[in-house]
mmCIF file of C-alpha atoms in Angstrom:
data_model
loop_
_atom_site.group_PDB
_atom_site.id
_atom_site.type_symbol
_atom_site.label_atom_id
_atom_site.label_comp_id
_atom_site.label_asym_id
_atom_site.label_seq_id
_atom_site.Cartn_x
_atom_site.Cartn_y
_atom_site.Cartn_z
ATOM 1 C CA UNK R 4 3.480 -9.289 39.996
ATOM 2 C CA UNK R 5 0.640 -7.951 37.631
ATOM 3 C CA UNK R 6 3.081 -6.676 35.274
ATOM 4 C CA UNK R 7 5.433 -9.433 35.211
ATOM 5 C CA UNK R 8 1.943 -11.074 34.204
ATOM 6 C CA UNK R 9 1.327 -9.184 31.638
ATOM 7 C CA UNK R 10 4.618 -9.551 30.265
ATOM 8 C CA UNK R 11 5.148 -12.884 29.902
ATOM 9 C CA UNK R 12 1.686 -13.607 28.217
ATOM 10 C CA UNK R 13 2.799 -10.084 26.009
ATOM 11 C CA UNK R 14 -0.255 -8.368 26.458
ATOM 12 C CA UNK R 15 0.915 -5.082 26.697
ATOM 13 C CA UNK R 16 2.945 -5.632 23.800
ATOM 14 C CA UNK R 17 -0.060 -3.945 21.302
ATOM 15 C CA UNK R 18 -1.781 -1.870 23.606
ATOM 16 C CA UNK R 19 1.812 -0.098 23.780
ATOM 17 C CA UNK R 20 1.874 -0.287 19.934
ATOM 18 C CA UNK R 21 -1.724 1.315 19.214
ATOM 19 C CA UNK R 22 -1.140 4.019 22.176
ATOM 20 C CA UNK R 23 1.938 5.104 20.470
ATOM 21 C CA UNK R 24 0.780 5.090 17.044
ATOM 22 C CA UNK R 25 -2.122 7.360 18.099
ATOM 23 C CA UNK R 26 0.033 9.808 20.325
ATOM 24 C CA UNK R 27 2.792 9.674 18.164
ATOM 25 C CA UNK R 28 1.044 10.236 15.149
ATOM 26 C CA UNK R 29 -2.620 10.049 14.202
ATOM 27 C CA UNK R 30 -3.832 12.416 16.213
ATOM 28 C CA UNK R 31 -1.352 14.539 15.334
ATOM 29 C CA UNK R 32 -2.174 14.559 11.006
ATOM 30 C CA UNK R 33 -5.440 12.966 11.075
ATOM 31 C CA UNK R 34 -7.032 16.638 12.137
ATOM 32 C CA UNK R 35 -5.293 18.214 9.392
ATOM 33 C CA UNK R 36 -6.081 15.529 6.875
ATOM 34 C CA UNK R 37 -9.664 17.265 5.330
ATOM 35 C CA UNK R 38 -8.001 20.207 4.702
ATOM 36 C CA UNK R 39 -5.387 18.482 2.532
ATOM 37 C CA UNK R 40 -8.149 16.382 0.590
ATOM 38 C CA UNK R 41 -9.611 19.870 0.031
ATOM 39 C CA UNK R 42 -6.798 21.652 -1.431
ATOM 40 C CA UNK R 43 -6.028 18.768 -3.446
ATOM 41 C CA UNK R 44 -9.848 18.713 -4.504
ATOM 42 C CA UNK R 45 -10.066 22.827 -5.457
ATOM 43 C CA UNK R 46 -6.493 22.063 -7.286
ATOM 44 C CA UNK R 47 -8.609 18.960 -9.148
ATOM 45 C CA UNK R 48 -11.843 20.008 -9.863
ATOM 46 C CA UNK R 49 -12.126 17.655 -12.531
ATOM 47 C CA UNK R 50 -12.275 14.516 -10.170
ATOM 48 C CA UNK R 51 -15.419 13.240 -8.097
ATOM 49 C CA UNK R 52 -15.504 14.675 -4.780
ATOM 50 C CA UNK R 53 -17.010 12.795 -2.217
ATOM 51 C CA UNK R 54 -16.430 14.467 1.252
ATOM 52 C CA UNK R 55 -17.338 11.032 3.154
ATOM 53 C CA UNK R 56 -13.968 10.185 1.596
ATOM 54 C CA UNK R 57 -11.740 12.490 2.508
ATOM 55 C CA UNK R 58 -10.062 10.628 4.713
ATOM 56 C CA UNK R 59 -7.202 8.652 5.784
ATOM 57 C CA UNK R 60 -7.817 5.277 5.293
ATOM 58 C CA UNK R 61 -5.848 2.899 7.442
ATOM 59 C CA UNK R 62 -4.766 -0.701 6.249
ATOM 60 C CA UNK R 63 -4.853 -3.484 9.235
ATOM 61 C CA UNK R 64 -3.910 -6.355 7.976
ATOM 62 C CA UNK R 65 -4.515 -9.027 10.887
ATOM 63 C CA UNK R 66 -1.368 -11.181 9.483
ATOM 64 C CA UNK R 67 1.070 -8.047 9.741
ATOM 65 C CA UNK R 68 1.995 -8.667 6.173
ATOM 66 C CA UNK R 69 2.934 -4.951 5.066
ATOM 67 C CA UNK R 70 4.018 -4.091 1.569
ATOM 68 C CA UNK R 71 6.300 -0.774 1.057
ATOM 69 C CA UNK R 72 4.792 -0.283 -2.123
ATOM 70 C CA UNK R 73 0.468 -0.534 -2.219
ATOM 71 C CA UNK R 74 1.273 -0.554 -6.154
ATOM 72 C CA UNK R 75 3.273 -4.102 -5.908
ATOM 73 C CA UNK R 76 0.359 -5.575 -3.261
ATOM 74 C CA UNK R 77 -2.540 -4.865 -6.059
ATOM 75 C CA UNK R 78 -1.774 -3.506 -9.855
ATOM 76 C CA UNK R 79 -5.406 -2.203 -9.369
ATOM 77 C CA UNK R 80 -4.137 0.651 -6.714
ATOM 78 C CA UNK R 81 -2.324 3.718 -8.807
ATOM 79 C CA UNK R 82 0.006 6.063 -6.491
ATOM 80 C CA UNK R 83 -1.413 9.630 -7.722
ATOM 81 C CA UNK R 84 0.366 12.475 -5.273
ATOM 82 C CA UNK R 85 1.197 13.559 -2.295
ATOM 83 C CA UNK R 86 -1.113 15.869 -0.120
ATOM 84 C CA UNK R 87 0.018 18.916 1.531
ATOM 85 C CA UNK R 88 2.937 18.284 4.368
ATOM 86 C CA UNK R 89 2.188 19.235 7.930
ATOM 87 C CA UNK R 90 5.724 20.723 8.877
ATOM 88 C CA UNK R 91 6.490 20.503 13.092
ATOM 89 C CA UNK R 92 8.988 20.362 15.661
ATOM 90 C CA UNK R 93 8.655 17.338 17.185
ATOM 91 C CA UNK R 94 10.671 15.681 19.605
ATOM 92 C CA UNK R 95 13.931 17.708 19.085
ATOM 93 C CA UNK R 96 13.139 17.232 15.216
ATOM 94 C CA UNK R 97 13.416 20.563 13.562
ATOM 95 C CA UNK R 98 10.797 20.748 10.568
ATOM 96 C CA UNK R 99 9.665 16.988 10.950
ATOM 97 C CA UNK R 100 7.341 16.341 7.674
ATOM 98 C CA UNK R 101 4.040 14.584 7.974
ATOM 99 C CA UNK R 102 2.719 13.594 4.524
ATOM 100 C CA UNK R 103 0.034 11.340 3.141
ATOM 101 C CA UNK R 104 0.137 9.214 -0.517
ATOM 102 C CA UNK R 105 -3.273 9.332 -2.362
ATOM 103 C CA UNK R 106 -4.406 6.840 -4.754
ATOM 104 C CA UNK R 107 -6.758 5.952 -7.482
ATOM 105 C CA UNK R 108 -8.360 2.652 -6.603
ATOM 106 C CA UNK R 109 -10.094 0.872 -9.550
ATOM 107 C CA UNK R 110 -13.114 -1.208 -9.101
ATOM 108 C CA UNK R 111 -13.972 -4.444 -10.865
ATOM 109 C CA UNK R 112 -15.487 -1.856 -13.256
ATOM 110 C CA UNK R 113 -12.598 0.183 -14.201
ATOM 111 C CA UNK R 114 -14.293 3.263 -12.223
ATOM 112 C CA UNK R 115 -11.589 4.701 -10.143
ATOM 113 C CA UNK R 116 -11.934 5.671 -6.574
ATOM 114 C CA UNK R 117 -9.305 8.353 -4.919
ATOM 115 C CA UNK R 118 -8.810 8.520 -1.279
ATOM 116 C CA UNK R 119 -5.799 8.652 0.764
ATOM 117 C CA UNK R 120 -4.373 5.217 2.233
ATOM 118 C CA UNK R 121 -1.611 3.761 4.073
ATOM 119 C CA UNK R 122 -0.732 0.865 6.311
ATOM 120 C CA UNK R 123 -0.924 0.788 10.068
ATOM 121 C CA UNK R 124 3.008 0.381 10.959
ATOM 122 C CA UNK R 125 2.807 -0.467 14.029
ATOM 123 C CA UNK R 126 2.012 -3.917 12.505
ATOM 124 C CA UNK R 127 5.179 -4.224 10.746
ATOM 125 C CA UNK R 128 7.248 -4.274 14.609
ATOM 126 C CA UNK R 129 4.788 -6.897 15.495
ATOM 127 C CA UNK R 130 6.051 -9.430 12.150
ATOM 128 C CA UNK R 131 9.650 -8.175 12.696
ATOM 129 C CA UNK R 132 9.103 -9.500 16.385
ATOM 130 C CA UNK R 133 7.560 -12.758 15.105
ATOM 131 C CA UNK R 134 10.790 -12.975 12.507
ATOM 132 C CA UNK R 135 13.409 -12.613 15.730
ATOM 133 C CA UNK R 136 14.450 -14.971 17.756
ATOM 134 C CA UNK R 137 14.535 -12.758 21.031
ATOM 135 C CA UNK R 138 10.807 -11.475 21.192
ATOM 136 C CA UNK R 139 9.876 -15.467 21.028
ATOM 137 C CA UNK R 140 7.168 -14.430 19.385
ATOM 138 C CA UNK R 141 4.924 -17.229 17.624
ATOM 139 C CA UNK R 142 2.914 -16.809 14.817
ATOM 140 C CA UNK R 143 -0.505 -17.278 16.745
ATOM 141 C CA UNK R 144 0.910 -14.621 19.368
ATOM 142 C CA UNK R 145 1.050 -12.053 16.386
ATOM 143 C CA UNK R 146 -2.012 -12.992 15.517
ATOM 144 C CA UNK R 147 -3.195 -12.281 18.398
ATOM 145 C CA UNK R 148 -1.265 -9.209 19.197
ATOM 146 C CA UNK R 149 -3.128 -7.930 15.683
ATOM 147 C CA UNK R 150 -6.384 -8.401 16.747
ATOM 148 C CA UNK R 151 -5.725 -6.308 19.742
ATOM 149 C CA UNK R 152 -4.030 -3.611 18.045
ATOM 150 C CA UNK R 153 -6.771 -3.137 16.625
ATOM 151 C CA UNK R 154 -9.033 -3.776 19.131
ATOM 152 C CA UNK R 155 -7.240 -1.235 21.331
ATOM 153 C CA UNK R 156 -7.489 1.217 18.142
ATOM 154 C CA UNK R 157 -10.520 1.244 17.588
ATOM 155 C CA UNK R 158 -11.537 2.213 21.103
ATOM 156 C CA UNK R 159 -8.765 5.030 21.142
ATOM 157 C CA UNK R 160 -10.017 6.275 18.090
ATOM 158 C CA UNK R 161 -13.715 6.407 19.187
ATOM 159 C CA UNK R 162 -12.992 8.412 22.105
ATOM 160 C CA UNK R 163 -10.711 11.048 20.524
ATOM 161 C CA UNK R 164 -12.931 14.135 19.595
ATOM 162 C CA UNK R 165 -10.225 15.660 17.192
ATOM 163 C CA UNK R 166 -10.240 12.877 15.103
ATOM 164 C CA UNK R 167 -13.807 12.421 14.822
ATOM 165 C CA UNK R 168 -14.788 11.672 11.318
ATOM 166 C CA UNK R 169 -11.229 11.953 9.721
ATOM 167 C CA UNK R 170 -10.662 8.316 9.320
ATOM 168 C CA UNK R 171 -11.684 4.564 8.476
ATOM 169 C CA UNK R 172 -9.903 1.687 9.795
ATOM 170 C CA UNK R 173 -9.986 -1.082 7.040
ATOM 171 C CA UNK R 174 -8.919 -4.344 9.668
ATOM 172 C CA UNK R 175 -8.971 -7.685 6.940
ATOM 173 C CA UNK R 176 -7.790 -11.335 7.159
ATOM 174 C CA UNK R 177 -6.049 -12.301 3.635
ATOM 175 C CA UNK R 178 -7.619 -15.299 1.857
ATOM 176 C CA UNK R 179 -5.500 -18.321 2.071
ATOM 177 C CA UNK R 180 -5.089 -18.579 -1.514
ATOM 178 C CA UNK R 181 -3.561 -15.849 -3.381
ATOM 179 C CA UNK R 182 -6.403 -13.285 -4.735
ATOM 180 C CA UNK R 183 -4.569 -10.797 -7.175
ATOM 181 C CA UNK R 184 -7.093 -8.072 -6.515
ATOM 182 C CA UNK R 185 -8.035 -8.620 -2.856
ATOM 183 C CA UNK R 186 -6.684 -5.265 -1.580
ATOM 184 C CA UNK R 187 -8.099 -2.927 -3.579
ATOM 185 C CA UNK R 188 -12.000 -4.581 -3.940
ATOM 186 C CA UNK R 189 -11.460 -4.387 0.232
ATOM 187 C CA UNK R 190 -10.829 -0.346 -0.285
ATOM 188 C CA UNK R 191 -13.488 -0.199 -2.232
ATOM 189 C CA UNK R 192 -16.178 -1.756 -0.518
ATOM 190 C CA UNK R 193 -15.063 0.683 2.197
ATOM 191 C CA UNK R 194 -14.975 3.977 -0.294
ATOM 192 C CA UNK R 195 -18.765 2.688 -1.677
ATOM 193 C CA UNK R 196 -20.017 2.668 2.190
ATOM 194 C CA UNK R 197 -18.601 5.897 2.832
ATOM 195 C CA UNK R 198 -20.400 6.987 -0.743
ATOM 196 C CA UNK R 199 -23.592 5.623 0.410
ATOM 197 C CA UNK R 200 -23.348 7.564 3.922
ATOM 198 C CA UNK R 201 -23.126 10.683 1.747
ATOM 199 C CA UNK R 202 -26.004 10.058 -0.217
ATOM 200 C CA UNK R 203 -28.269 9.257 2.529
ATOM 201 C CA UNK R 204 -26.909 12.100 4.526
ATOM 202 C CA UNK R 205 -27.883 14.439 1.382
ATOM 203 C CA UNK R 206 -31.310 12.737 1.178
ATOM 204 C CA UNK R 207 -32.587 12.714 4.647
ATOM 205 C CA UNK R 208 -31.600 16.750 4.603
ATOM 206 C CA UNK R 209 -34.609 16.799 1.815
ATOM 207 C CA UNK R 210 -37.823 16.460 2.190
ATOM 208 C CA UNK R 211 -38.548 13.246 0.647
ATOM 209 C CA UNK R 212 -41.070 13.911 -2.490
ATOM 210 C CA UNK R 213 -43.863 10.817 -3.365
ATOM 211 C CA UNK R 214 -41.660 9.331 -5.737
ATOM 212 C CA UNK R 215 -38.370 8.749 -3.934
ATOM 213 C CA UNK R 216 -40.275 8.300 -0.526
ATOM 214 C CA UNK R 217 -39.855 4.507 -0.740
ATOM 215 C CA UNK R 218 -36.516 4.488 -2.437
ATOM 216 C CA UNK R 219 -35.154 6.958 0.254
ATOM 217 C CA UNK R 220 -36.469 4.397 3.273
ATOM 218 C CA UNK R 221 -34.969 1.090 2.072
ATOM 219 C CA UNK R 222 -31.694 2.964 1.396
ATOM 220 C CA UNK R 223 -31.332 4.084 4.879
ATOM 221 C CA UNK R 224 -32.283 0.441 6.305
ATOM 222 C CA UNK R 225 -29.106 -0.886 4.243
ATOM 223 C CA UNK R 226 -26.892 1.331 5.206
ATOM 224 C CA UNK R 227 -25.222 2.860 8.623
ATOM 225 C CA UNK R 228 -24.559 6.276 8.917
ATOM 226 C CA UNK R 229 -21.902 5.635 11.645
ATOM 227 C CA UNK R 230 -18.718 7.636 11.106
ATOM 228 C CA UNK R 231 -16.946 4.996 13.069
ATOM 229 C CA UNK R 232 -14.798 2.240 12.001
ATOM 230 C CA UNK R 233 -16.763 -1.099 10.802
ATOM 231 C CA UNK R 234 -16.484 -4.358 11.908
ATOM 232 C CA UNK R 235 -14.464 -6.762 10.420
ATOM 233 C CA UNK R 236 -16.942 -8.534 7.056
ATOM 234 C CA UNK R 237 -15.654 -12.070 8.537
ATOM 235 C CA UNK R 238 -17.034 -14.407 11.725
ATOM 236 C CA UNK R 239 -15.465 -11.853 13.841
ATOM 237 C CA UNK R 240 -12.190 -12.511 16.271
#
């Protein structure tokens, strides 16, 4: 009875969705993805490394509206390579090829930002559901569903110990009029966070000298050094 419950009011419907994307694949490449950001920063030495970066930075957009192409959703987000491919069996898949897309992200003042980012996919079954007939899915359900995808997430991700500090879920609710640079200031509000952590990680490892005492303090009031994901910058869900 519980579970014909829980299907009709399609509860289980992202729970499922956010399981499987974790088993299935983050915790599979997000353990591997430092690594990657370090071989591609050794092979770059000319770029700005900021550790608190190297991450995989995952896109949850609560209205499921995924582009294929991050270059087409914001002219301000450059594709710049591909990191090194984790090669496994998987699944009767011989040689199955995980691989991440980084990017330079440029800010409102042409300073460019590199980190690796992609969409959650999960959350483009849940608008393909809302687009067909058969799920009868409406578009507050999906709404819903999104919230809890991410909800669920989040808490999966929290828990896991191998993917401790090798991500940043960036969840956002699109502005209802068209903003052509939208995506990428979101990214980089999320890269200048993880910047700040650094710094005040770097600074409370020195003894703080008479001069930067003060400095030092207010920084650290302003800013979290939580590894986690952060809430959503809106009213909340």
């Amino acid at each position: 009875e519980m579970s014909e419950m829980s299907e009709r009011s399609k509860q289980n419907v992202a729970h499922g969705l956010a399981w499987s994307f974790y088993v299935g694949y983050l915790k599979i490449v997000l353990p591997r993805v430092k690594k990657s950001m370090e071989e591609f920063s050794r092979a770059n030495p000319n770029l700005p490394a900021c550790r608190k970066t190297w991450k995989l930075h995952i896109l949850v957009p609560l209205s499921c509206d995924i582009y294929d192409d991050l270059e087409k959703a914001d002219s301000n987000i450059q594709y710049v390579t591909e990191l090194t491919e984790t090669i496994l069996a998987r699944a009767g898949i011989k040689k199955r090829v995980y691989k991440h897309s980084l990017y330079a992200i440029m800010d409102e003042e042409n300073q460019l930002w590199h980190c690796a980012v992609e969409y959650a996919t999960p959350l483009q079954t849940l608008y393909a559901m809302s687009q067909d007939e058969c799920a009868a899915f409406s578009r507050e359900e999906r709404l819903e569903q999104a919230k809890l995808f991410y909800r669920t997430l989040e808490e999966i991700l929290r828990g896991s110990k191998e993917c401790a500090d090798t991500y940043r879920l960036i969840a956002y609710e699109e502005p209802e009029e068209a903003e052509t640079h939208f995506l990428s200031r979101e990214i980089v509000w999320h890269l200048r966070q993880e910047h700040h952590e650094e710094i005040s990680v770097l600074e409370q490892s020195q003894p703080p000298s008479p001069s930067t005492a003060l400095d030092s303090a207010e920084l650290n009031l302003q800013i979290s050094v939580s590894d986690l994901p952060q809430p959503l910058r809106t009213d909340g869900f």
